[in-house]
Amino acid sequence: MTRSGIGYDIHRFAEGRILVLGGVTFPGGRGLLGHSDADVLCHAIADALLGAAGERDIGHHFPNTDPAIGGISSLEILRRVRAILDAAGARIVNVDTSLVAEEPKIGPHLDAMRANLSSALGLDPRRVGIKATTNEGLGSLGRGEGIAALAVAAVEMAE
Ligand code: MG
């Protein structure tokens, strides 16, 4: 059967951090605060995939209290999620995402982000969607205090 999952994540900007989205490093500016590289897009995808496969969430599998994963690339988290799904007999069908951010401009980096994500997940790039929108100046995201990401994923499993 085909099963779907949903993921959401949000990280706040912090000084002295490097911004990484979809495994792409954005030069200059501020980065996001987090135990890993704080790649909010990868984290939302991880939760969508884990949810679709009936697994517990990213915080369970990759606790932010674990020093072994401090500063880890979130593409590596996705590779490990893929292994968890493989062990569960879940085959990824597709992933789709939306980033919510006032800045930076995502468009010029979309292809590189999609290549990183599809490679980490072992998918054809056409099975990985990345969209971006601003929050129209509304609320904390609109004030540029952080970046949020939403993801959905579909997997095929025997049951
Ligand atoms: Mg996160």
mmCIF file of C-alpha atoms and ligand atoms in Angstrom:
data_model
loop_
_atom_site.group_PDB
_atom_site.id
_atom_site.type_symbol
_atom_site.label_atom_id
_atom_site.label_comp_id
_atom_site.label_asym_id
_atom_site.label_seq_id
_atom_site.Cartn_x
_atom_site.Cartn_y
_atom_site.Cartn_z
ATOM 1 C CA MET A 1 0.000 0.000 0.000
ATOM 2 C CA THR A 2 0.983 3.626 -0.424
ATOM 3 C CA ARG A 3 1.269 5.578 2.798
ATOM 4 C CA SER A 4 1.780 9.299 3.319
ATOM 5 C CA GLY A 5 3.557 11.299 6.011
ATOM 6 C CA ILE A 6 3.790 14.937 7.030
ATOM 7 C CA GLY A 7 6.702 16.868 8.472
ATOM 8 C CA TYR A 8 7.139 20.382 9.832
ATOM 9 C CA ASP A 9 10.144 22.126 11.314
ATOM 10 C CA ILE A 10 11.234 25.627 12.237
ATOM 11 C CA HIS A 11 14.584 27.051 13.313
ATOM 12 C CA ARG A 12 15.497 30.545 14.452
ATOM 13 C CA PHE A 13 18.321 32.588 12.994
ATOM 14 C CA ALA A 14 21.415 33.081 15.141
ATOM 15 C CA GLU A 15 24.628 35.022 14.749
ATOM 16 C CA GLY A 16 27.776 33.074 14.038
ATOM 17 C CA ARG A 17 25.993 30.215 12.277
ATOM 18 C CA ILE A 18 26.207 29.141 8.645
ATOM 19 C CA LEU A 19 22.930 28.815 6.737
ATOM 20 C CA VAL A 20 22.410 25.378 5.174
ATOM 21 C CA LEU A 21 19.204 24.519 3.310
ATOM 22 C CA GLY A 22 18.781 21.298 1.386
ATOM 23 C CA GLY A 23 22.480 20.643 1.905
ATOM 24 C CA VAL A 24 23.427 23.887 0.156
ATOM 25 C CA THR A 25 25.510 26.438 2.055
ATOM 26 C CA PHE A 26 24.300 30.010 1.602
ATOM 27 C CA PRO A 27 27.179 32.456 1.844
ATOM 28 C CA GLY A 28 27.034 35.472 4.121
ATOM 29 C CA GLY A 29 24.234 36.513 6.415
ATOM 30 C CA ARG A 30 22.998 34.552 9.380
ATOM 31 C CA GLY A 31 22.534 30.842 9.872
ATOM 32 C CA LEU A 32 19.980 28.823 11.767
ATOM 33 C CA LEU A 33 20.427 27.682 15.353
ATOM 34 C CA GLY A 34 20.457 23.938 15.982
ATOM 35 C CA HIS A 35 22.335 20.919 17.303
ATOM 36 C CA SER A 36 23.058 19.648 13.784
ATOM 37 C CA ASP A 37 23.688 21.952 10.831
ATOM 38 C CA ALA A 38 20.060 23.064 11.448
ATOM 39 C CA ASP A 39 18.973 22.272 7.880
ATOM 40 C CA VAL A 40 15.275 22.825 8.468
ATOM 41 C CA LEU A 41 14.314 21.468 5.036
ATOM 42 C CA CYS A 42 16.046 18.137 5.616
ATOM 43 C CA HIS A 43 14.478 17.871 9.067
ATOM 44 C CA ALA A 44 10.938 18.334 7.738
ATOM 45 C CA ILE A 45 11.608 15.697 5.067
ATOM 46 C CA ALA A 46 13.006 13.297 7.661
ATOM 47 C CA ASP A 47 9.851 13.585 9.765
ATOM 48 C CA ALA A 48 7.580 13.137 6.737
ATOM 49 C CA LEU A 49 9.436 9.976 5.714
ATOM 50 C CA LEU A 50 9.544 8.554 9.235
ATOM 51 C CA GLY A 51 5.841 9.282 9.682
ATOM 52 C CA ALA A 52 4.917 7.651 6.389
ATOM 53 C CA ALA A 53 6.762 4.501 7.451
ATOM 54 C CA GLY A 54 5.125 4.447 10.890
ATOM 55 C CA GLU A 55 8.401 5.227 12.646
ATOM 56 C CA ARG A 56 8.950 7.620 15.546
ATOM 57 C CA ASP A 57 10.076 11.152 14.807
ATOM 58 C CA ILE A 58 13.459 12.722 14.098
ATOM 59 C CA GLY A 59 13.874 13.808 17.716
ATOM 60 C CA HIS A 60 13.602 10.188 18.800
ATOM 61 C CA HIS A 61 16.035 8.809 16.262
ATOM 62 C CA PHE A 62 18.450 11.766 16.343
ATOM 63 C CA PRO A 63 18.157 13.389 19.811
ATOM 64 C CA ASN A 64 19.665 16.865 20.153
ATOM 65 C CA THR A 65 21.272 15.684 23.378
ATOM 66 C CA ASP A 66 23.476 13.200 21.479
ATOM 67 C CA PRO A 67 26.994 14.666 21.208
ATOM 68 C CA ALA A 68 27.796 12.130 18.459
ATOM 69 C CA ILE A 69 25.558 14.014 16.040
ATOM 70 C CA GLY A 70 26.554 17.548 17.089
ATOM 71 C CA GLY A 71 27.101 19.581 13.927
ATOM 72 C CA ILE A 72 26.150 16.628 11.713
ATOM 73 C CA SER A 73 25.144 17.315 8.107
ATOM 74 C CA SER A 74 21.406 16.829 7.847
ATOM 75 C CA LEU A 75 21.967 15.126 4.493
ATOM 76 C CA GLU A 76 23.590 12.393 6.595
ATOM 77 C CA ILE A 77 20.443 12.327 8.745
ATOM 78 C CA LEU A 78 18.445 11.770 5.539
ATOM 79 C CA ARG A 79 20.777 8.949 4.506
ATOM 80 C CA ARG A 80 20.214 7.336 7.915
ATOM 81 C CA VAL A 81 16.445 7.825 7.617
ATOM 82 C CA ARG A 82 16.631 6.091 4.241
ATOM 83 C CA ALA A 83 18.343 3.152 5.985
ATOM 84 C CA ILE A 84 15.615 3.074 8.647
ATOM 85 C CA LEU A 85 12.993 2.949 5.886
ATOM 86 C CA ASP A 86 14.906 0.250 4.022
ATOM 87 C CA ALA A 87 14.919 -1.858 7.194
ATOM 88 C CA ALA A 88 11.180 -1.278 7.599
ATOM 89 C CA GLY A 89 10.507 -2.377 4.019
ATOM 90 C CA ALA A 90 9.382 1.083 2.975
ATOM 91 C CA ARG A 91 10.226 2.329 -0.527
ATOM 92 C CA ILE A 92 10.100 6.078 -1.019
ATOM 93 C CA VAL A 93 7.726 7.175 -3.786
ATOM 94 C CA ASN A 94 8.166 10.947 -3.619
ATOM 95 C CA VAL A 95 8.790 13.920 -1.358
ATOM 96 C CA ASP A 96 7.369 17.413 -1.717
ATOM 97 C CA THR A 97 8.271 20.442 0.361
ATOM 98 C CA SER A 98 7.643 24.117 0.970
ATOM 99 C CA LEU A 99 10.087 26.496 2.613
ATOM 100 C CA VAL A 100 8.691 29.564 4.360
ATOM 101 C CA ALA A 101 11.331 32.288 4.510
ATOM 102 C CA GLU A 102 11.579 36.034 3.916
ATOM 103 C CA GLU A 103 15.210 35.479 2.964
ATOM 104 C CA PRO A 104 17.378 34.311 1.301
ATOM 105 C CA LYS A 105 16.230 33.887 -2.289
ATOM 106 C CA ILE A 106 15.974 30.141 -2.879
ATOM 107 C CA GLY A 107 15.461 30.077 -6.645
ATOM 108 C CA PRO A 108 19.107 30.232 -7.752
ATOM 109 C CA HIS A 109 19.913 27.257 -5.485
ATOM 110 C CA LEU A 110 16.885 25.074 -6.190
ATOM 111 C CA ASP A 111 18.578 22.671 -8.581
ATOM 112 C CA ALA A 112 21.546 22.126 -6.260
ATOM 113 C CA MET A 113 19.236 21.532 -3.296
ATOM 114 C CA ARG A 114 17.170 19.064 -5.270
ATOM 115 C CA ALA A 115 20.292 17.213 -6.421
ATOM 116 C CA ASN A 116 21.519 16.923 -2.812
ATOM 117 C CA LEU A 117 18.183 15.704 -1.473
ATOM 118 C CA SER A 118 17.505 13.216 -4.264
ATOM 119 C CA SER A 119 21.015 11.811 -3.944
ATOM 120 C CA ALA A 120 20.716 11.371 -0.163
ATOM 121 C CA LEU A 121 17.354 9.640 -0.595
ATOM 122 C CA GLY A 122 18.300 7.571 -3.652
ATOM 123 C CA LEU A 123 15.536 9.133 -5.731
ATOM 124 C CA ASP A 124 15.226 10.548 -9.209
ATOM 125 C CA PRO A 125 15.275 14.359 -8.805
ATOM 126 C CA ARG A 126 11.795 14.528 -10.340
ATOM 127 C CA ARG A 127 10.506 12.781 -7.211
ATOM 128 C CA VAL A 128 11.708 15.612 -4.956
ATOM 129 C CA GLY A 129 9.734 18.864 -4.963
ATOM 130 C CA ILE A 130 11.033 22.094 -3.436
ATOM 131 C CA LYS A 131 8.915 25.217 -3.314
ATOM 132 C CA ALA A 132 9.452 28.448 -1.444
ATOM 133 C CA THR A 133 7.266 31.285 -0.275
ATOM 134 C CA THR A 134 7.603 34.264 2.004
ATOM 135 C CA ASN A 135 5.280 34.761 4.968
ATOM 136 C CA GLU A 136 4.154 38.111 3.532
ATOM 137 C CA GLY A 137 5.771 39.957 6.446
ATOM 138 C CA LEU A 138 3.393 38.362 8.941
ATOM 139 C CA GLY A 139 4.461 37.102 12.352
ATOM 140 C CA SER A 140 7.871 35.843 13.425
ATOM 141 C CA LEU A 141 8.671 34.290 10.058
ATOM 142 C CA GLY A 142 7.595 37.498 8.365
ATOM 143 C CA ARG A 143 9.983 39.456 10.576
ATOM 144 C CA GLY A 144 12.762 37.197 9.341
ATOM 145 C CA GLU A 145 13.428 35.634 12.739
ATOM 146 C CA GLY A 146 13.678 32.115 11.338
ATOM 147 C CA ILE A 147 12.837 29.686 8.564
ATOM 148 C CA ALA A 148 10.147 27.003 8.531
ATOM 149 C CA ALA A 149 9.692 24.019 6.259
ATOM 150 C CA LEU A 150 6.800 21.693 5.482
ATOM 151 C CA ALA A 151 7.133 18.331 3.798
ATOM 152 C CA VAL A 152 4.961 15.467 2.664
ATOM 153 C CA ALA A 153 6.239 12.075 1.663
ATOM 154 C CA ALA A 154 4.746 8.934 0.178
ATOM 155 C CA VAL A 155 6.182 5.447 0.666
ATOM 156 C CA GLU A 156 5.161 2.016 -0.530
ATOM 157 C CA MET A 157 5.015 -0.735 2.076
ATOM 158 C CA ALA A 158 3.609 -4.254 2.181
ATOM 159 C CA GLU A 159 1.068 -3.106 4.780
HETATM 160 MG MG MG B 1 15.049 20.726 13.203
#
